[in-house]
Amino acid sequence: MKTNSNTESVVIPDSIINNIGLANPNITKEDIDAVVQVISSGMLVQGENVESLETNIEKLTGVKYSAACANGTAALHLALLALNICPEDEVIVPAFSFVATANVVEIAGAKPVFVDIDPSTFNIDVPEIHSQLSSKTKAIIPVHEFGLSCDIKALIVIAKENNLSVIEDAACALGARQDNKHVGTWGNIGSFSFHPRKAITSGEGGMVISNDKSIIREIKKLRNHGIEIINDKIEFTRAGLNYRLTDFQAALLLGQLERLETTLIKRQMLANFYFSEIKNRSIILPHVPDDRNHTWQTFHIMTESNKFRDMVLLKLKEKGVIANYGAQCIPVQKYYQNKYGYEKADFPNAYNAYMCGMAIPIYEKLDEVDCLRICKIINSI
Ligand SMILES: *Cc1c(COP(=O)(O)O)cnc(C)c1O
């Protein structure tokens, strides 16, 4: 038992102190001070901190232009609107991702067409894309799942051959590269999320990047009610939304972004620890292709069966460790199944990853003692 130093009378049981959550952002006193400073100034909405954040994301990724926005889902929605994706259009998305990747296509009125994943990387099976192309296909939204770049290099070739736009959902993958080129900069548009489960966070927050000046100009208009300044006058030239990021959220991100490299090194260290210490024959550890780095937003392991996976989740929970499944097999979620009639067997790899895969804690604030505890529980099953 430990007592909380501020309130001596409050006794916190060990079971609570020792809980290991699935995510826990590393916010420093300096980060909080920066937020307080913005709030004290009274300038709360999109302002100079948002601009600095955009400049620093451009520097990090090597992209020419960027636009911060309210969250990662808004970033994807803005991307589809900027590309004028319409009803009747089809957009290729991976069958295994967070459901937002497909939801935005539905919200834009278009049809998501799912492609199964490569079971070794959990990313879209690029050669499989060919079989799902039609005369209505307008775009592909590849996801860099769990912080590992998909084979974006091969995907871009297919997109070019078929005259398709590419929106990279890099929500989990800030810092990830293939052939040393940052994710989000290969396609027409890239998007990031600053949700607390991602490497840097402002609670809610997102970013769109592009090397196409006209796309970012359109996105900046769409995130701000369709406002454009023409001859120093505010004009409303398109029906836009309010998808702006606040300036204090941007202030919270600036310091974290500066420390990103350290954060990713720590995550890599913890991943290395899992690779050497998890020894359970019923578990398959993740694979990283040679031409890519993994940013370990999620350490996603595969188990031999759904029953075994749920047992591991339960055992961890009993010992105060929170783990969960990694991502959804989207086509079999109720909305998509009811609307399009998909079956589990249509996307065997995505369905298997959904049923038998799981994410174990990995984040900067964990140490090897925490990870060893997790490994011991997993190895004992
Ligand atoms: C987190 C996530 C999103 C959504 O981001 P929000 O900021 O939570 O809206 C979209 N796609 C993927 C792959 C994600 O992991």
mmCIF file of C-alpha atoms and ligand atoms in Angstrom:
data_model
loop_
_atom_site.group_PDB
_atom_site.id
_atom_site.type_symbol
_atom_site.label_atom_id
_atom_site.label_comp_id
_atom_site.label_asym_id
_atom_site.label_seq_id
_atom_site.Cartn_x
_atom_site.Cartn_y
_atom_site.Cartn_z
ATOM 1 C CA MET A 1 0.000 0.000 0.000
ATOM 2 C CA LYS A 2 1.141 3.501 -0.783
ATOM 3 C CA THR A 3 -0.337 6.735 0.435
ATOM 4 C CA ASN A 4 -0.817 9.670 -1.843
ATOM 5 C CA SER A 5 1.589 12.383 -0.644
ATOM 6 C CA ASN A 6 -0.879 15.231 -1.206
ATOM 7 C CA THR A 7 -3.756 13.691 0.689
ATOM 8 C CA GLU A 8 -2.284 11.499 3.423
ATOM 9 C CA SER A 9 -5.658 10.117 4.371
ATOM 10 C CA VAL A 10 -6.335 8.581 0.952
ATOM 11 C CA VAL A 11 -5.021 5.042 0.756
ATOM 12 C CA ILE A 12 -4.699 3.616 -2.727
ATOM 13 C CA PRO A 13 -4.745 -0.189 -2.905
ATOM 14 C CA ASP A 14 -1.781 -1.845 -4.702
ATOM 15 C CA SER A 15 -4.115 -3.339 -7.276
ATOM 16 C CA ILE A 16 -4.889 0.140 -8.575
ATOM 17 C CA ILE A 17 -1.351 1.541 -8.354
ATOM 18 C CA ASN A 18 -0.004 -1.420 -10.297
ATOM 19 C CA ASN A 19 -2.532 -1.403 -13.085
ATOM 20 C CA ILE A 20 -0.967 -1.136 -16.510
ATOM 21 C CA GLY A 21 -3.265 0.555 -19.037
ATOM 22 C CA LEU A 22 -3.192 0.178 -22.807
ATOM 23 C CA ALA A 23 -1.978 3.763 -23.273
ATOM 24 C CA ASN A 24 -0.718 6.587 -21.073
ATOM 25 C CA PRO A 25 0.540 9.765 -22.741
ATOM 26 C CA ASN A 26 3.829 11.301 -21.619
ATOM 27 C CA ILE A 27 2.818 14.901 -20.887
ATOM 28 C CA THR A 28 5.500 16.958 -19.114
ATOM 29 C CA LYS A 29 5.179 19.989 -16.866
ATOM 30 C CA GLU A 30 6.554 22.095 -19.758
ATOM 31 C CA ASP A 31 3.789 20.793 -22.043
ATOM 32 C CA ILE A 32 1.171 21.777 -19.458
ATOM 33 C CA ASP A 33 2.798 25.191 -18.949
ATOM 34 C CA ALA A 34 2.624 25.812 -22.700
ATOM 35 C CA VAL A 35 -1.107 25.034 -22.663
ATOM 36 C CA VAL A 36 -1.733 27.265 -19.655
ATOM 37 C CA GLN A 37 0.109 30.095 -21.365
ATOM 38 C CA VAL A 38 -2.178 29.912 -24.394
ATOM 39 C CA ILE A 39 -5.284 29.694 -22.241
ATOM 40 C CA SER A 40 -4.133 32.677 -20.153
ATOM 41 C CA SER A 41 -3.587 34.708 -23.314
ATOM 42 C CA GLY A 42 -7.257 34.323 -24.209
ATOM 43 C CA MET A 43 -6.416 33.370 -27.811
ATOM 44 C CA LEU A 44 -7.970 29.912 -27.789
ATOM 45 C CA VAL A 45 -8.949 29.136 -31.370
ATOM 46 C CA GLN A 46 -6.682 28.259 -34.281
ATOM 47 C CA GLY A 47 -3.709 30.627 -34.200
ATOM 48 C CA GLU A 48 0.073 30.815 -34.093
ATOM 49 C CA ASN A 49 0.592 27.521 -32.234
ATOM 50 C CA VAL A 50 -1.411 25.706 -34.906
ATOM 51 C CA GLU A 51 0.822 27.340 -37.534
ATOM 52 C CA SER A 52 3.989 26.262 -35.683
ATOM 53 C CA LEU A 53 2.647 22.733 -35.397
ATOM 54 C CA GLU A 54 2.008 22.637 -39.143
ATOM 55 C CA THR A 55 5.523 23.940 -39.892
ATOM 56 C CA ASN A 56 7.093 21.337 -37.602
ATOM 57 C CA ILE A 57 5.074 18.460 -39.098
ATOM 58 C CA GLU A 58 6.217 19.620 -42.558
ATOM 59 C CA LYS A 59 9.849 19.537 -41.355
ATOM 60 C CA LEU A 60 9.493 16.093 -39.785
ATOM 61 C CA THR A 61 7.772 14.415 -42.738
ATOM 62 C CA GLY A 62 9.443 16.333 -45.540
ATOM 63 C CA VAL A 63 6.079 17.340 -46.975
ATOM 64 C CA LYS A 64 5.457 20.759 -48.543
ATOM 65 C CA TYR A 65 2.064 21.674 -47.055
ATOM 66 C CA SER A 66 -0.136 20.740 -44.096
ATOM 67 C CA ALA A 67 -3.335 21.618 -42.279
ATOM 68 C CA ALA A 68 -4.108 20.767 -38.653
ATOM 69 C CA CYS A 69 -7.678 19.749 -37.840
ATOM 70 C CA ALA A 70 -10.005 18.488 -35.130
ATOM 71 C CA ASN A 71 -9.097 14.771 -35.181
ATOM 72 C CA GLY A 72 -7.885 11.932 -37.398
ATOM 73 C CA THR A 73 -11.385 11.105 -38.651
ATOM 74 C CA ALA A 74 -11.937 14.759 -39.634
ATOM 75 C CA ALA A 75 -8.586 14.658 -41.463
ATOM 76 C CA LEU A 76 -9.769 11.705 -43.581
ATOM 77 C CA HIS A 77 -13.164 13.317 -44.178
ATOM 78 C CA LEU A 78 -11.519 16.570 -45.302
ATOM 79 C CA ALA A 79 -9.266 14.597 -47.653
ATOM 80 C CA LEU A 80 -12.269 12.925 -49.331
ATOM 81 C CA LEU A 81 -14.099 16.263 -49.638
ATOM 82 C CA ALA A 82 -11.030 17.976 -51.116
ATOM 83 C CA LEU A 83 -10.763 15.238 -53.743
ATOM 84 C CA ASN A 84 -14.502 15.615 -54.496
ATOM 85 C CA ILE A 85 -15.270 11.962 -53.776
ATOM 86 C CA CYS A 86 -19.006 11.665 -54.540
ATOM 87 C CA PRO A 87 -21.886 9.204 -54.310
ATOM 88 C CA GLU A 88 -21.434 6.504 -56.999
ATOM 89 C CA ASP A 89 -17.667 6.558 -56.422
ATOM 90 C CA GLU A 90 -15.883 3.552 -54.954
ATOM 91 C CA VAL A 91 -12.956 3.818 -52.552
ATOM 92 C CA ILE A 92 -10.661 0.884 -51.744
ATOM 93 C CA VAL A 93 -10.026 0.399 -48.002
ATOM 94 C CA PRO A 94 -8.392 -2.427 -46.027
ATOM 95 C CA ALA A 95 -10.801 -4.863 -44.338
ATOM 96 C CA PHE A 96 -8.830 -4.627 -41.087
ATOM 97 C CA SER A 97 -8.472 -1.164 -39.520
ATOM 98 C CA PHE A 98 -10.146 1.140 -37.063
ATOM 99 C CA VAL A 99 -13.700 1.551 -38.346
ATOM 100 C CA ALA A 100 -13.216 5.305 -39.017
ATOM 101 C CA THR A 101 -11.250 4.492 -42.192
ATOM 102 C CA ALA A 102 -14.413 3.112 -43.846
ATOM 103 C CA ASN A 103 -16.967 5.302 -42.038
ATOM 104 C CA VAL A 104 -15.647 8.475 -43.673
ATOM 105 C CA VAL A 105 -16.213 6.949 -47.113
ATOM 106 C CA GLU A 106 -19.830 6.196 -46.149
ATOM 107 C CA ILE A 107 -20.268 9.738 -44.764
ATOM 108 C CA ALA A 108 -18.975 11.158 -48.058
ATOM 109 C CA GLY A 109 -21.753 9.102 -49.704
ATOM 110 C CA ALA A 110 -19.349 6.826 -51.569
ATOM 111 C CA LYS A 111 -18.927 3.050 -51.310
ATOM 112 C CA PRO A 112 -16.020 1.492 -49.409
ATOM 113 C CA VAL A 113 -14.721 -1.577 -51.216
ATOM 114 C CA PHE A 114 -12.756 -3.794 -48.870
ATOM 115 C CA VAL A 115 -9.512 -5.613 -49.590
ATOM 116 C CA ASP A 116 -8.121 -8.303 -47.284
ATOM 117 C CA ILE A 117 -4.819 -7.859 -45.438
ATOM 118 C CA ASP A 118 -1.419 -9.493 -45.574
ATOM 119 C CA PRO A 119 -1.457 -11.578 -42.365
ATOM 120 C CA SER A 120 2.252 -10.983 -41.697
ATOM 121 C CA THR A 121 2.022 -7.166 -41.535
ATOM 122 C CA PHE A 122 -1.742 -6.587 -40.890
ATOM 123 C CA ASN A 123 -1.619 -4.095 -43.772
ATOM 124 C CA ILE A 124 -3.603 -4.086 -47.011
ATOM 125 C CA ASP A 125 -2.638 -6.948 -49.344
ATOM 126 C CA VAL A 126 -1.472 -4.757 -52.210
ATOM 127 C CA PRO A 127 -1.631 -7.323 -55.095
ATOM 128 C CA GLU A 128 -5.239 -8.080 -54.020
ATOM 129 C CA ILE A 129 -6.249 -4.487 -54.894
ATOM 130 C CA HIS A 130 -6.354 -5.403 -58.620
ATOM 131 C CA SER A 131 -9.286 -7.773 -58.089
ATOM 132 C CA GLN A 132 -11.437 -5.035 -56.508
ATOM 133 C CA LEU A 133 -10.938 -2.246 -59.053
ATOM 134 C CA SER A 134 -13.908 -1.178 -61.157
ATOM 135 C CA SER A 135 -14.782 1.692 -63.470
ATOM 136 C CA LYS A 136 -16.189 3.472 -60.384
ATOM 137 C CA THR A 137 -12.988 3.254 -58.292
ATOM 138 C CA LYS A 138 -11.697 6.766 -57.588
ATOM 139 C CA ALA A 139 -9.335 6.407 -54.643
ATOM 140 C CA ILE A 140 -7.495 4.072 -52.282
ATOM 141 C CA ILE A 141 -7.164 4.670 -48.529
ATOM 142 C CA PRO A 142 -4.275 2.469 -47.404
ATOM 143 C CA VAL A 143 -3.754 2.341 -43.627
ATOM 144 C CA HIS A 144 -0.304 2.157 -42.025
ATOM 145 C CA GLU A 145 -1.670 -0.166 -39.391
ATOM 146 C CA PHE A 146 -0.287 -0.161 -35.853
ATOM 147 C CA GLY A 147 2.542 2.196 -36.889
ATOM 148 C CA LEU A 148 4.050 0.115 -39.715
ATOM 149 C CA SER A 149 4.023 1.446 -43.276
ATOM 150 C CA CYS A 150 2.029 -0.713 -45.673
ATOM 151 C CA ASP A 151 3.768 -1.523 -48.977
ATOM 152 C CA ILE A 152 2.924 1.999 -50.119
ATOM 153 C CA LYS A 153 5.631 1.909 -52.780
ATOM 154 C CA ALA A 154 3.914 -0.960 -54.643
ATOM 155 C CA LEU A 155 0.477 0.522 -53.976
ATOM 156 C CA ILE A 156 1.409 3.841 -55.602
ATOM 157 C CA VAL A 157 2.338 1.977 -58.799
ATOM 158 C CA ILE A 158 -1.178 0.451 -58.987
ATOM 159 C CA ALA A 159 -2.766 3.833 -58.225
ATOM 160 C CA LYS A 160 -0.787 5.557 -60.999
ATOM 161 C CA GLU A 161 -1.577 2.817 -63.539
ATOM 162 C CA ASN A 162 -5.279 3.206 -62.798
ATOM 163 C CA ASN A 163 -5.391 6.965 -62.311
ATOM 164 C CA LEU A 164 -6.554 6.708 -58.671
ATOM 165 C CA SER A 165 -6.011 9.150 -55.814
ATOM 166 C CA VAL A 166 -4.310 7.860 -52.665
ATOM 167 C CA ILE A 167 -5.194 9.060 -49.159
ATOM 168 C CA GLU A 168 -2.798 7.497 -46.653
ATOM 169 C CA ASP A 169 -4.420 6.878 -43.277
ATOM 170 C CA ALA A 170 -1.292 7.326 -41.175
ATOM 171 C CA ALA A 171 -3.283 7.944 -37.975
ATOM 172 C CA CYS A 172 -1.036 5.531 -36.053
ATOM 173 C CA ALA A 173 2.155 6.055 -37.967
ATOM 174 C CA LEU A 174 3.830 9.410 -37.307
ATOM 175 C CA GLY A 175 7.566 8.713 -37.801
ATOM 176 C CA ALA A 176 7.069 5.619 -40.014
ATOM 177 C CA ARG A 177 8.898 5.310 -43.313
ATOM 178 C CA GLN A 178 9.351 2.981 -46.248
ATOM 179 C CA ASP A 179 12.620 3.356 -48.171
ATOM 180 C CA ASN A 180 13.289 6.255 -45.810
ATOM 181 C CA LYS A 181 10.346 8.247 -47.215
ATOM 182 C CA HIS A 182 7.810 9.274 -44.582
ATOM 183 C CA VAL A 183 4.302 7.794 -44.693
ATOM 184 C CA GLY A 184 1.668 10.264 -45.805
ATOM 185 C CA THR A 185 4.025 11.790 -48.401
ATOM 186 C CA TRP A 186 3.740 8.999 -51.004
ATOM 187 C CA GLY A 187 0.119 9.528 -51.984
ATOM 188 C CA ASN A 188 -1.911 12.637 -52.810
ATOM 189 C CA ILE A 189 -2.861 13.219 -49.164
ATOM 190 C CA GLY A 190 -1.758 11.837 -45.789
ATOM 191 C CA SER A 191 -3.555 12.039 -42.452
ATOM 192 C CA PHE A 192 -2.508 11.715 -38.802
ATOM 193 C CA SER A 193 -4.368 11.470 -35.494
ATOM 194 C CA PHE A 194 -3.417 12.903 -32.103
ATOM 195 C CA HIS A 195 -5.772 10.701 -30.078
ATOM 196 C CA PRO A 196 -4.312 9.530 -26.710
ATOM 197 C CA ARG A 197 -3.626 6.058 -28.176
ATOM 198 C CA LYS A 198 -1.192 7.572 -30.714
ATOM 199 C CA ALA A 199 2.481 8.552 -30.197
ATOM 200 C CA ILE A 200 1.720 12.243 -29.528
ATOM 201 C CA THR A 201 -1.621 13.546 -28.335
ATOM 202 C CA SER A 202 -3.797 16.574 -27.723
ATOM 203 C CA GLY A 203 -6.758 14.504 -26.541
ATOM 204 C CA GLU A 204 -8.405 15.054 -29.904
ATOM 205 C CA GLY A 205 -6.478 16.357 -32.879
ATOM 206 C CA GLY A 206 -5.498 15.582 -36.443
ATOM 207 C CA MET A 207 -3.366 16.667 -39.392
ATOM 208 C CA VAL A 208 -3.603 16.535 -43.166
ATOM 209 C CA ILE A 209 -0.450 16.706 -45.288
ATOM 210 C CA SER A 210 0.094 17.019 -49.047
ATOM 211 C CA ASN A 211 2.657 18.158 -51.590
ATOM 212 C CA ASP A 212 -0.202 19.648 -53.615
ATOM 213 C CA LYS A 213 -0.722 23.286 -52.708
ATOM 214 C CA SER A 214 -4.257 23.441 -54.123
ATOM 215 C CA ILE A 215 -5.369 20.426 -52.034
ATOM 216 C CA ILE A 216 -4.207 22.016 -48.765
ATOM 217 C CA ARG A 217 -5.744 25.345 -49.777
ATOM 218 C CA GLU A 218 -9.071 23.528 -50.264
ATOM 219 C CA ILE A 219 -8.704 21.653 -46.955
ATOM 220 C CA LYS A 220 -7.966 24.859 -45.041
ATOM 221 C CA LYS A 221 -11.135 26.298 -46.532
ATOM 222 C CA LEU A 222 -13.206 23.197 -45.723
ATOM 223 C CA ARG A 223 -12.012 23.053 -42.089
ATOM 224 C CA ASN A 224 -13.143 26.651 -41.579
ATOM 225 C CA HIS A 225 -16.757 26.934 -42.818
ATOM 226 C CA GLY A 226 -15.745 27.291 -46.478
ATOM 227 C CA ILE A 227 -14.172 30.681 -45.838
ATOM 228 C CA GLU A 228 -11.738 32.139 -48.334
ATOM 229 C CA ILE A 229 -10.161 35.574 -48.143
ATOM 230 C CA ILE A 230 -10.558 37.313 -51.504
ATOM 231 C CA ASN A 231 -9.269 40.914 -51.811
ATOM 232 C CA ASP A 232 -9.075 41.162 -47.993
ATOM 233 C CA LYS A 233 -12.711 40.188 -47.758
ATOM 234 C CA ILE A 234 -14.219 37.088 -46.148
ATOM 235 C CA GLU A 235 -16.083 35.100 -48.789
ATOM 236 C CA PHE A 236 -17.901 31.790 -48.323
ATOM 237 C CA THR A 237 -16.992 29.887 -51.477
ATOM 238 C CA ARG A 238 -17.905 26.317 -50.476
ATOM 239 C CA ALA A 239 -20.102 24.613 -47.866
ATOM 240 C CA GLY A 240 -17.445 23.845 -45.244
ATOM 241 C CA LEU A 241 -17.312 22.465 -41.722
ATOM 242 C CA ASN A 242 -15.756 23.496 -38.439
ATOM 243 C CA TYR A 243 -12.917 20.993 -38.109
ATOM 244 C CA ARG A 244 -10.348 23.372 -36.593
ATOM 245 C CA LEU A 245 -7.797 22.450 -33.924
ATOM 246 C CA THR A 246 -7.644 24.804 -30.933
ATOM 247 C CA ASP A 247 -4.418 26.710 -30.275
ATOM 248 C CA PHE A 248 -3.968 25.209 -26.797
ATOM 249 C CA GLN A 249 -4.189 21.706 -28.264
ATOM 250 C CA ALA A 250 -1.458 22.685 -30.732
ATOM 251 C CA ALA A 251 0.625 24.026 -27.826
ATOM 252 C CA LEU A 252 0.266 20.659 -26.072
ATOM 253 C CA LEU A 253 1.585 18.888 -29.176
ATOM 254 C CA LEU A 254 4.625 21.065 -29.923
ATOM 255 C CA GLY A 255 6.849 19.736 -27.125
ATOM 256 C CA GLN A 256 5.758 16.148 -27.707
ATOM 257 C CA LEU A 257 6.577 16.485 -31.397
ATOM 258 C CA GLU A 258 10.070 17.714 -30.495
ATOM 259 C CA ARG A 259 10.535 14.600 -28.342
ATOM 260 C CA LEU A 260 9.044 12.213 -30.921
ATOM 261 C CA GLU A 261 12.358 10.608 -31.813
ATOM 262 C CA THR A 262 13.094 9.797 -28.149
ATOM 263 C CA THR A 263 9.549 8.465 -27.763
ATOM 264 C CA LEU A 264 9.975 6.156 -30.752
ATOM 265 C CA ILE A 265 13.372 4.944 -29.527
ATOM 266 C CA LYS A 266 11.787 4.029 -26.184
ATOM 267 C CA ARG A 267 8.951 2.190 -27.930
ATOM 268 C CA GLN A 268 11.500 0.291 -30.061
ATOM 269 C CA MET A 269 13.374 -0.689 -26.892
ATOM 270 C CA LEU A 270 10.198 -2.053 -25.325
ATOM 271 C CA ALA A 271 9.338 -3.896 -28.561
ATOM 272 C CA ASN A 272 12.823 -5.468 -28.548
ATOM 273 C CA PHE A 273 12.176 -6.543 -24.975
ATOM 274 C CA TYR A 274 8.911 -8.241 -25.982
ATOM 275 C CA PHE A 275 10.681 -9.951 -28.898
ATOM 276 C CA SER A 276 13.258 -11.448 -26.564
ATOM 277 C CA GLU A 277 11.017 -12.243 -23.590
ATOM 278 C CA ILE A 278 7.701 -13.497 -24.987
ATOM 279 C CA LYS A 279 8.129 -17.237 -25.296
ATOM 280 C CA ASN A 280 4.799 -18.886 -25.839
ATOM 281 C CA ARG A 281 4.372 -21.319 -28.729
ATOM 282 C CA SER A 282 0.744 -20.324 -29.169
ATOM 283 C CA ILE A 283 1.700 -16.725 -29.911
ATOM 284 C CA ILE A 284 3.143 -15.220 -33.080
ATOM 285 C CA LEU A 285 5.062 -11.951 -32.717
ATOM 286 C CA PRO A 286 4.807 -9.140 -35.302
ATOM 287 C CA HIS A 287 6.963 -9.005 -38.434
ATOM 288 C CA VAL A 288 8.770 -5.919 -39.758
ATOM 289 C CA PRO A 289 9.848 -5.978 -43.441
ATOM 290 C CA ASP A 290 13.446 -4.817 -44.070
ATOM 291 C CA ASP A 291 12.548 -1.702 -46.059
ATOM 292 C CA ARG A 292 10.465 -0.211 -43.207
ATOM 293 C CA ASN A 293 10.677 0.944 -39.579
ATOM 294 C CA HIS A 294 7.921 0.164 -37.097
ATOM 295 C CA THR A 295 6.836 3.003 -34.794
ATOM 296 C CA TRP A 296 5.044 0.577 -32.438
ATOM 297 C CA GLN A 297 1.870 2.550 -31.894
ATOM 298 C CA THR A 298 0.562 -0.953 -31.117
ATOM 299 C CA PHE A 299 2.424 -4.171 -30.342
ATOM 300 C CA HIS A 300 0.013 -6.585 -32.000
ATOM 301 C CA ILE A 301 0.442 -10.296 -31.348
ATOM 302 C CA MET A 302 -1.443 -13.215 -32.900
ATOM 303 C CA THR A 303 -2.708 -16.131 -30.869
ATOM 304 C CA GLU A 304 -3.651 -19.643 -32.015
ATOM 305 C CA SER A 305 -7.423 -19.233 -31.520
ATOM 306 C CA ASN A 306 -10.143 -16.855 -30.450
ATOM 307 C CA LYS A 307 -10.630 -18.872 -27.269
ATOM 308 C CA PHE A 308 -6.936 -18.679 -26.420
ATOM 309 C CA ARG A 309 -6.844 -14.912 -27.157
ATOM 310 C CA ASP A 310 -9.758 -14.231 -24.834
ATOM 311 C CA MET A 311 -8.106 -16.327 -22.144
ATOM 312 C CA VAL A 312 -4.888 -14.281 -22.443
ATOM 313 C CA LEU A 313 -6.909 -11.038 -22.253
ATOM 314 C CA LEU A 314 -8.702 -12.305 -19.145
ATOM 315 C CA LYS A 315 -5.511 -13.499 -17.410
ATOM 316 C CA LEU A 316 -3.866 -10.129 -18.038
ATOM 317 C CA LYS A 317 -6.941 -8.322 -16.752
ATOM 318 C CA GLU A 318 -7.003 -10.408 -13.569
ATOM 319 C CA LYS A 319 -3.442 -9.258 -12.937
ATOM 320 C CA GLY A 320 -4.207 -5.598 -13.632
ATOM 321 C CA VAL A 321 -2.952 -5.374 -17.219
ATOM 322 C CA ILE A 322 -5.284 -3.929 -19.813
ATOM 323 C CA ALA A 323 -5.006 -5.395 -23.310
ATOM 324 C CA ASN A 324 -7.578 -5.516 -26.094
ATOM 325 C CA TYR A 325 -8.122 -6.708 -29.657
ATOM 326 C CA GLY A 326 -6.124 -4.611 -32.116
ATOM 327 C CA ALA A 327 -8.524 -3.461 -34.840
ATOM 328 C CA GLN A 328 -11.882 -4.358 -36.360
ATOM 329 C CA CYS A 329 -12.661 -6.557 -39.336
ATOM 330 C CA ILE A 330 -14.813 -3.731 -40.694
ATOM 331 C CA PRO A 331 -16.963 -5.584 -43.283
ATOM 332 C CA VAL A 332 -18.427 -7.854 -40.578
ATOM 333 C CA GLN A 333 -19.399 -5.004 -38.248
ATOM 334 C CA LYS A 334 -23.209 -4.738 -38.108
ATOM 335 C CA TYR A 335 -23.600 -1.626 -40.264
ATOM 336 C CA TYR A 336 -21.458 -2.970 -43.114
ATOM 337 C CA GLN A 337 -22.753 -6.518 -42.877
ATOM 338 C CA ASN A 338 -26.385 -5.326 -42.997
ATOM 339 C CA LYS A 339 -25.782 -2.912 -45.862
ATOM 340 C CA TYR A 340 -23.533 -5.015 -48.100
ATOM 341 C CA GLY A 341 -24.084 -8.589 -46.881
ATOM 342 C CA TYR A 342 -20.445 -9.488 -46.286
ATOM 343 C CA GLU A 343 -19.516 -12.861 -44.765
ATOM 344 C CA LYS A 344 -16.654 -13.687 -42.422
ATOM 345 C CA ALA A 345 -15.177 -15.917 -45.113
ATOM 346 C CA ASP A 346 -14.874 -12.982 -47.554
ATOM 347 C CA PHE A 347 -11.878 -11.560 -45.690
ATOM 348 C CA PRO A 348 -10.222 -14.536 -43.960
ATOM 349 C CA ASN A 349 -7.011 -12.748 -42.902
ATOM 350 C CA ALA A 350 -8.775 -9.661 -41.565
ATOM 351 C CA TYR A 351 -11.305 -11.808 -39.727
ATOM 352 C CA ASN A 352 -8.592 -13.975 -38.205
ATOM 353 C CA ALA A 353 -6.624 -10.911 -37.048
ATOM 354 C CA TYR A 354 -9.810 -9.491 -35.513
ATOM 355 C CA MET A 355 -10.667 -12.731 -33.696
ATOM 356 C CA CYS A 356 -7.215 -13.966 -32.666
ATOM 357 C CA GLY A 357 -5.063 -10.817 -32.536
ATOM 358 C CA MET A 358 -4.436 -8.592 -29.541
ATOM 359 C CA ALA A 359 -2.630 -5.391 -28.589
ATOM 360 C CA ILE A 360 -0.466 -5.412 -25.464
ATOM 361 C CA PRO A 361 0.657 -2.229 -23.677
ATOM 362 C CA ILE A 362 3.539 -0.319 -25.274
ATOM 363 C CA TYR A 363 4.218 3.336 -24.528
ATOM 364 C CA GLU A 364 6.991 5.616 -23.354
ATOM 365 C CA LYS A 365 6.000 5.586 -19.683
ATOM 366 C CA LEU A 366 6.288 1.793 -19.393
ATOM 367 C CA ASP A 367 9.566 0.297 -18.288
ATOM 368 C CA GLU A 368 11.128 -3.136 -18.617
ATOM 369 C CA VAL A 369 9.795 -4.155 -15.194
ATOM 370 C CA ASP A 370 6.222 -3.584 -16.433
ATOM 371 C CA CYS A 371 6.967 -5.419 -19.673
ATOM 372 C CA LEU A 372 8.569 -8.332 -17.843
ATOM 373 C CA ARG A 373 5.431 -8.628 -15.732
ATOM 374 C CA ILE A 374 3.341 -8.782 -18.912
ATOM 375 C CA CYS A 375 5.690 -11.339 -20.524
ATOM 376 C CA LYS A 376 5.575 -13.565 -17.436
ATOM 377 C CA ILE A 377 1.774 -13.624 -17.456
ATOM 378 C CA ILE A 378 1.705 -14.406 -21.190
ATOM 379 C CA ASN A 379 4.397 -17.081 -20.907
ATOM 380 C CA SER A 380 2.583 -18.798 -18.028
ATOM 381 C CA ILE A 381 -0.516 -19.544 -20.151
HETATM 382 C C1 LIG B 1 -7.096 6.468 -34.490
HETATM 383 C C2 LIG B 1 -7.403 6.154 -35.892
HETATM 384 C C3 LIG B 1 -8.272 6.937 -36.666
HETATM 385 C C4 LIG B 1 -9.126 8.014 -36.089
HETATM 386 O O1 LIG B 1 -8.461 9.034 -35.464
HETATM 387 P P1 LIG B 1 -9.268 9.969 -34.421
HETATM 388 O O2 LIG B 1 -8.304 11.063 -34.127
HETATM 389 O O3 LIG B 1 -9.554 9.125 -33.226
HETATM 390 O O4 LIG B 1 -10.490 10.444 -35.100
HETATM 391 C C5 LIG B 1 -8.405 6.642 -38.006
HETATM 392 N N1 LIG B 1 -7.742 5.616 -38.569
HETATM 393 C C6 LIG B 1 -6.914 4.833 -37.871
HETATM 394 C C7 LIG B 1 -6.188 3.731 -38.552
HETATM 395 C C8 LIG B 1 -6.731 5.061 -36.503
HETATM 396 O O5 LIG B 1 -5.932 4.253 -35.807
#
